[in-house]
Coordinates of C-alpha atoms in Angstrom, one line a residue:
X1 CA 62.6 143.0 83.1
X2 CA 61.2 142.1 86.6
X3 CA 60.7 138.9 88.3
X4 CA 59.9 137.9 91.8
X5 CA 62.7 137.3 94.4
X6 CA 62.8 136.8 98.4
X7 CA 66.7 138.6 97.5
X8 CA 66.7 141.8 99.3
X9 CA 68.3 144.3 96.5
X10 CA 69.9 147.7 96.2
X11 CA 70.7 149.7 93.3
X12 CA 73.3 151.7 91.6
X13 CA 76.2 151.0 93.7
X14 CA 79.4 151.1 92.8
X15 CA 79.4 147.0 91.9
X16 CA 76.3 147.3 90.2
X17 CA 77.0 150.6 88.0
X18 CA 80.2 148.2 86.8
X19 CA 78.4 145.1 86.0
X20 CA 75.5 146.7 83.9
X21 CA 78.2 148.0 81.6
X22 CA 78.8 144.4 80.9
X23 CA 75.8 143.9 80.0
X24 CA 73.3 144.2 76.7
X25 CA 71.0 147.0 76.3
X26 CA 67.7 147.1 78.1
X27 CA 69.2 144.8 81.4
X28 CA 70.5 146.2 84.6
X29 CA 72.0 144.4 87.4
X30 CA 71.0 144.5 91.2
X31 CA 73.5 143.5 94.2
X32 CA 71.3 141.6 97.0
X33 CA 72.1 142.6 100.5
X34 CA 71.8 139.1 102.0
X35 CA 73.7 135.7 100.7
X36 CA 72.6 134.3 97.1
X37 CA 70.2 131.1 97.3
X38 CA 69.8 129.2 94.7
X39 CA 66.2 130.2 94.8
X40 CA 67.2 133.1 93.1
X41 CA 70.2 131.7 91.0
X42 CA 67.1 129.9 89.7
X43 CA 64.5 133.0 89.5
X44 CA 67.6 134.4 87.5
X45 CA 67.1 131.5 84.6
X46 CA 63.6 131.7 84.9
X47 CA 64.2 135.4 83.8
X48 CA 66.8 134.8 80.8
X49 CA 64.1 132.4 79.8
X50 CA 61.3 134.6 79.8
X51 CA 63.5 137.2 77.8
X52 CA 63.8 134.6 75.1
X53 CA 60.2 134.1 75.1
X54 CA 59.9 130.8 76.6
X55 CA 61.3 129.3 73.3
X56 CA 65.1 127.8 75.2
X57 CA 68.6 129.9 74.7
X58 CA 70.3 130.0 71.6
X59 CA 73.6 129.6 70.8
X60 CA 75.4 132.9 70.5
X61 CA 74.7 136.0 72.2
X62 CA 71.9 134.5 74.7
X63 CA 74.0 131.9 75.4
X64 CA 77.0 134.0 76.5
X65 CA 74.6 136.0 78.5
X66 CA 73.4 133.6 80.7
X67 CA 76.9 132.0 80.9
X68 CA 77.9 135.4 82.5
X69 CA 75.0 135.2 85.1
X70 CA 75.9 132.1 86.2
X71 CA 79.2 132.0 86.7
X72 CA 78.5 135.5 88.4
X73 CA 75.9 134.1 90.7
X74 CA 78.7 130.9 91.3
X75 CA 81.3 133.6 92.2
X76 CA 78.8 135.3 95.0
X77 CA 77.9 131.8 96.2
X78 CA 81.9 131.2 96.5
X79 CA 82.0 134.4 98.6
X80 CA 79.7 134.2 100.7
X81 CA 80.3 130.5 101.3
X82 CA 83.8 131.2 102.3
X83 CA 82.7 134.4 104.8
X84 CA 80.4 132.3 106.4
X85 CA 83.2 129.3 107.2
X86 CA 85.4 132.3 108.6
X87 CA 82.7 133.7 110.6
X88 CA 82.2 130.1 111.8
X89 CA 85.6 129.8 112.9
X90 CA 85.7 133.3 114.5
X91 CA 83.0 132.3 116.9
X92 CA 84.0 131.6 120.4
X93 CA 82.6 130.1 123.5
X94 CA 80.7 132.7 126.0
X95 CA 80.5 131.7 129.6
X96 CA 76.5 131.7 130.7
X97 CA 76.8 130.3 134.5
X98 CA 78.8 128.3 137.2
X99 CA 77.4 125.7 139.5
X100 CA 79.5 123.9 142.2
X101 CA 79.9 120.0 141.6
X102 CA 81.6 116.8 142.2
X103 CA 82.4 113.2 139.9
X104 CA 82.2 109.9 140.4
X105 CA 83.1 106.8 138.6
X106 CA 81.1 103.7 137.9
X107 CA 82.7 102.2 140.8
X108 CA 82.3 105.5 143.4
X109 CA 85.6 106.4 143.1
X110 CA 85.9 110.2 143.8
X111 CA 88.3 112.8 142.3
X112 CA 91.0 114.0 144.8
X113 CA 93.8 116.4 144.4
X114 CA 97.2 115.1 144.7
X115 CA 98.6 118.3 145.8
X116 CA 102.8 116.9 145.4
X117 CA 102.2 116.1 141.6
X118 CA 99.6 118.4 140.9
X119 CA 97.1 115.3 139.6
X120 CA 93.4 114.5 140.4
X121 CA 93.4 110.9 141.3
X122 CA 90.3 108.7 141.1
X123 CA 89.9 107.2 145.4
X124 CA 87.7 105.3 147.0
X125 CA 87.0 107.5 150.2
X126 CA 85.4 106.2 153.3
X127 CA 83.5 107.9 156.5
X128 CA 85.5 110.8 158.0
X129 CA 87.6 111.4 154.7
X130 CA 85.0 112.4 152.5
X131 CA 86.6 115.9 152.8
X132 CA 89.3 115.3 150.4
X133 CA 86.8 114.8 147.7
X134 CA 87.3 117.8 145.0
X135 CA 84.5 120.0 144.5
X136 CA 84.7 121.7 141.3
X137 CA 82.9 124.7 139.8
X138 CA 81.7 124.1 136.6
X139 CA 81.0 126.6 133.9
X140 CA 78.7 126.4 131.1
X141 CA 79.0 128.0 128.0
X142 CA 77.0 128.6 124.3
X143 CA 78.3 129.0 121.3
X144 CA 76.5 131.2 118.5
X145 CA 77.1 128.8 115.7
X146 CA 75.6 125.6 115.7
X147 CA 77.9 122.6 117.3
X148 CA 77.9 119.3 115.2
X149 CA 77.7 118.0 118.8
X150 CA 74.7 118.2 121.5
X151 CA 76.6 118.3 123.9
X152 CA 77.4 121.6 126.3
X153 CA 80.7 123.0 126.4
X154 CA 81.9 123.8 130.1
X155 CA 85.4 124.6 131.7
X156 CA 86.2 122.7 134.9
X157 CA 87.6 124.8 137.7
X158 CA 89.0 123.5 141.3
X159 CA 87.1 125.2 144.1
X160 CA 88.8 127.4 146.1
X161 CA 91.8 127.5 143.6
X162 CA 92.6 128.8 140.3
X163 CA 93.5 125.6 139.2
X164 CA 91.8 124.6 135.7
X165 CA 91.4 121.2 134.0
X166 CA 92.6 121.0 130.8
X167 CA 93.6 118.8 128.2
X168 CA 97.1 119.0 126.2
X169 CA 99.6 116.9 124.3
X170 CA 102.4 115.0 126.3
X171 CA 104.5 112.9 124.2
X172 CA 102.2 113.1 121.3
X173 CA 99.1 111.8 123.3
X174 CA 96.5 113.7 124.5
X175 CA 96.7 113.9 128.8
X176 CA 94.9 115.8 131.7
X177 CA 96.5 118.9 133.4
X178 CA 95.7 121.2 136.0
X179 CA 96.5 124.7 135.0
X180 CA 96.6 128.0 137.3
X181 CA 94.6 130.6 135.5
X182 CA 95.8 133.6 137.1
X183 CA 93.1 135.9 136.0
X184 CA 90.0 133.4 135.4
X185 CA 88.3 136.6 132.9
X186 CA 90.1 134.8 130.0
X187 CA 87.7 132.3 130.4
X188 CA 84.4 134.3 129.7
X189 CA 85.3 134.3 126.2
X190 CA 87.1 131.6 124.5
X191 CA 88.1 131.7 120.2
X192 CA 87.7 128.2 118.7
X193 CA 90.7 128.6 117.1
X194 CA 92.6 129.5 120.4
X195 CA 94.8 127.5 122.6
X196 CA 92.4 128.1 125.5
X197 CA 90.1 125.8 123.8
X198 CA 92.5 123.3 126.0
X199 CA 90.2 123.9 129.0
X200 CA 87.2 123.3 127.3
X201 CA 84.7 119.8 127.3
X202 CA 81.8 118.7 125.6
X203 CA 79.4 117.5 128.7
X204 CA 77.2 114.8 127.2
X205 CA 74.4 113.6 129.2
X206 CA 74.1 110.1 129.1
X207 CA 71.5 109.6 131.5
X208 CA 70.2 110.5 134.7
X209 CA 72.8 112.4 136.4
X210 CA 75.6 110.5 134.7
X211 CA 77.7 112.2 131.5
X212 CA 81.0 112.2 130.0
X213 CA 83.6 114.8 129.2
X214 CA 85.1 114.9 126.1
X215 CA 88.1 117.4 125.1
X216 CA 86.6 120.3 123.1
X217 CA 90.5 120.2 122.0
X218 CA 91.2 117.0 120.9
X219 CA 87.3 115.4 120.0
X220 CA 87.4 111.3 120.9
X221 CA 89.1 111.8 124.0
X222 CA 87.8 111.6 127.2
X223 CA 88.2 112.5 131.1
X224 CA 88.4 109.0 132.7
X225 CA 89.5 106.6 135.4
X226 CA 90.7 103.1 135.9
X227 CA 89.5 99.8 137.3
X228 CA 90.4 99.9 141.1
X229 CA 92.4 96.4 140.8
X230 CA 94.8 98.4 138.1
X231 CA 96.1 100.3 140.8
X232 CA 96.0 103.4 138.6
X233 CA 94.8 106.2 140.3
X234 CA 95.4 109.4 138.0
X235 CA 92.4 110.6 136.8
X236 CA 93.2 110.7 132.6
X237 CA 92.1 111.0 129.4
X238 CA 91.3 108.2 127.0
X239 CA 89.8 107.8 124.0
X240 CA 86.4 105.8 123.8
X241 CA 86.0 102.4 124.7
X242 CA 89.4 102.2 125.6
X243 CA 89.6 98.8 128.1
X244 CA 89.5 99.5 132.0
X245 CA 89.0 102.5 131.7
X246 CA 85.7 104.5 132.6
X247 CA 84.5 107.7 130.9
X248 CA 81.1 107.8 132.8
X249 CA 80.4 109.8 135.8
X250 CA 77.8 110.8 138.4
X251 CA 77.8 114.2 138.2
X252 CA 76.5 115.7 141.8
X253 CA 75.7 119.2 142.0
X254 CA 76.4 121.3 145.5
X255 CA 75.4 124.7 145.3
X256 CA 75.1 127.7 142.8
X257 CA 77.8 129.9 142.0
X258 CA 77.2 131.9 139.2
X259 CA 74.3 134.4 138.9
X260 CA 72.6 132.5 135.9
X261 CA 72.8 129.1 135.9
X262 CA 71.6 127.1 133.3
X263 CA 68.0 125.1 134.8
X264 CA 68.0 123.7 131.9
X265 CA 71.5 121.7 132.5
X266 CA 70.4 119.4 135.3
X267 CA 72.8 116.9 135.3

């Protein structure tokens, strides 16, 4: 019996030699290359039912056959379901380019480095001290499994440093750190199920030149400053819509760094 398919099939293997011995005289089974649809769980029905000449199953030994190629064709769905979750998992982050920047708040506030506590703090910085503004170098990555976010993941390095952002648990409640990365190649490559996830944000575009950062590690919270009458000056993480607190920047880029930078991540 032979019925059309988009499957991609190959015969007598070891799977299929132990299958067709399960099965009645005159049928033999083929194992498909590629994942089962349901396009062909379907073309499979389509073929019991032309074996019974178009006249419906019957109970007995039809019935128990196509009992067996369902919950056969359920089985391989399972399977491959479940490989494709871990191979979803497995994916990491590769690092595409690096461009210098710098942030600002909604009230030009820039990020400086506190270099006694090790904190960025959010300042308002007049005429001759514009120098102690942070530039950063940003790094882009991709990921090869879709994101259930358009956003674009990038890692936040100080220039000039090997000091990272990153975003970890103090207390039970998400915070920003700045981490020395000793050798920065552990970076270029990042497992979504690893730690180093910690130094990873979503960069969302929100309009012209403005975006927000949100911690690949712990989703809903933000990079963010306070209202300058607070008095609060450590640059934080928050989680949206949190009161006083902004999660919106002016993202200004400097110069290139990396060898490919993303044009298409103007922002």
């Amino acid at each position: 019996m032979e019925f059309e398919s988009n499957c991609s099939l190959m015969k007598n293997t070891s799977a299929s030699v132990a299958w067709s011995s399960k099965l009645p005289r005159g049928l033999d089974v083929e194992i498909s290359h590629h994942p089962i649809t349901l396009r062909c769980v379907a073309n499979l029905i389509i073929a019991m039912e032309r074996l019974n000449g178009g006249k419906g199953f019957t109970l007995g030994r039809d019935e128990s056959l196509l009992n067996f190629l369902l919950e056969s064709a359920v089985e391989v769905l399972e399977l491959e379901s479940a490989r494709t979750e871990a191979r979803s998992k497995a994916a990491g982050f590769s690092s595409k380019g690096e461009y210098e920047c710098s942030f600002t708040d909604s009230e030009n506030k820039c990020w400086v480095l506190n270099e006694g506590s090790m904190e960025l703090h959010a300042m308002m910085l007049q005429g001759g001290s514009s120098y102690h503004k942070v530039h950063l170098n940003l790094s882009t990555y991709i990921t090869p499994v879709p994101s259930e976010t358009k956003a674009r993941p990038v890692a936040l390095g100080i220039k000039g440093s090997k000091l990272y952002l990153s975003c970890i648990t103090s207390e039970g409640t998400p915070t920003l750190h700045l981490e020395e990365v000793a050798d920065k190649e552990q970076l270029k490559s990042i497992n979504h199920e690893s730690d180093m996830v910690r130094f990873l944000f979503y960069k969302q575009d929100t309009g012209v030149d403005i975006s927000t950062l949100e911690s690949a590690h712990y989703r809903n919270w933000f990079i963010s400053t306070a209202l300058q009458q607070d008095n609060t000056k450590m640059v934080n993480m928050c989680q949206s819509a949190t009161p006083n607190r902004f999660t919106t920047f002016t993202v200004q880029r400097h110069t290139k760094v990396g060898a490919e930078m993303d044009t298409t991540d103007l922002s």
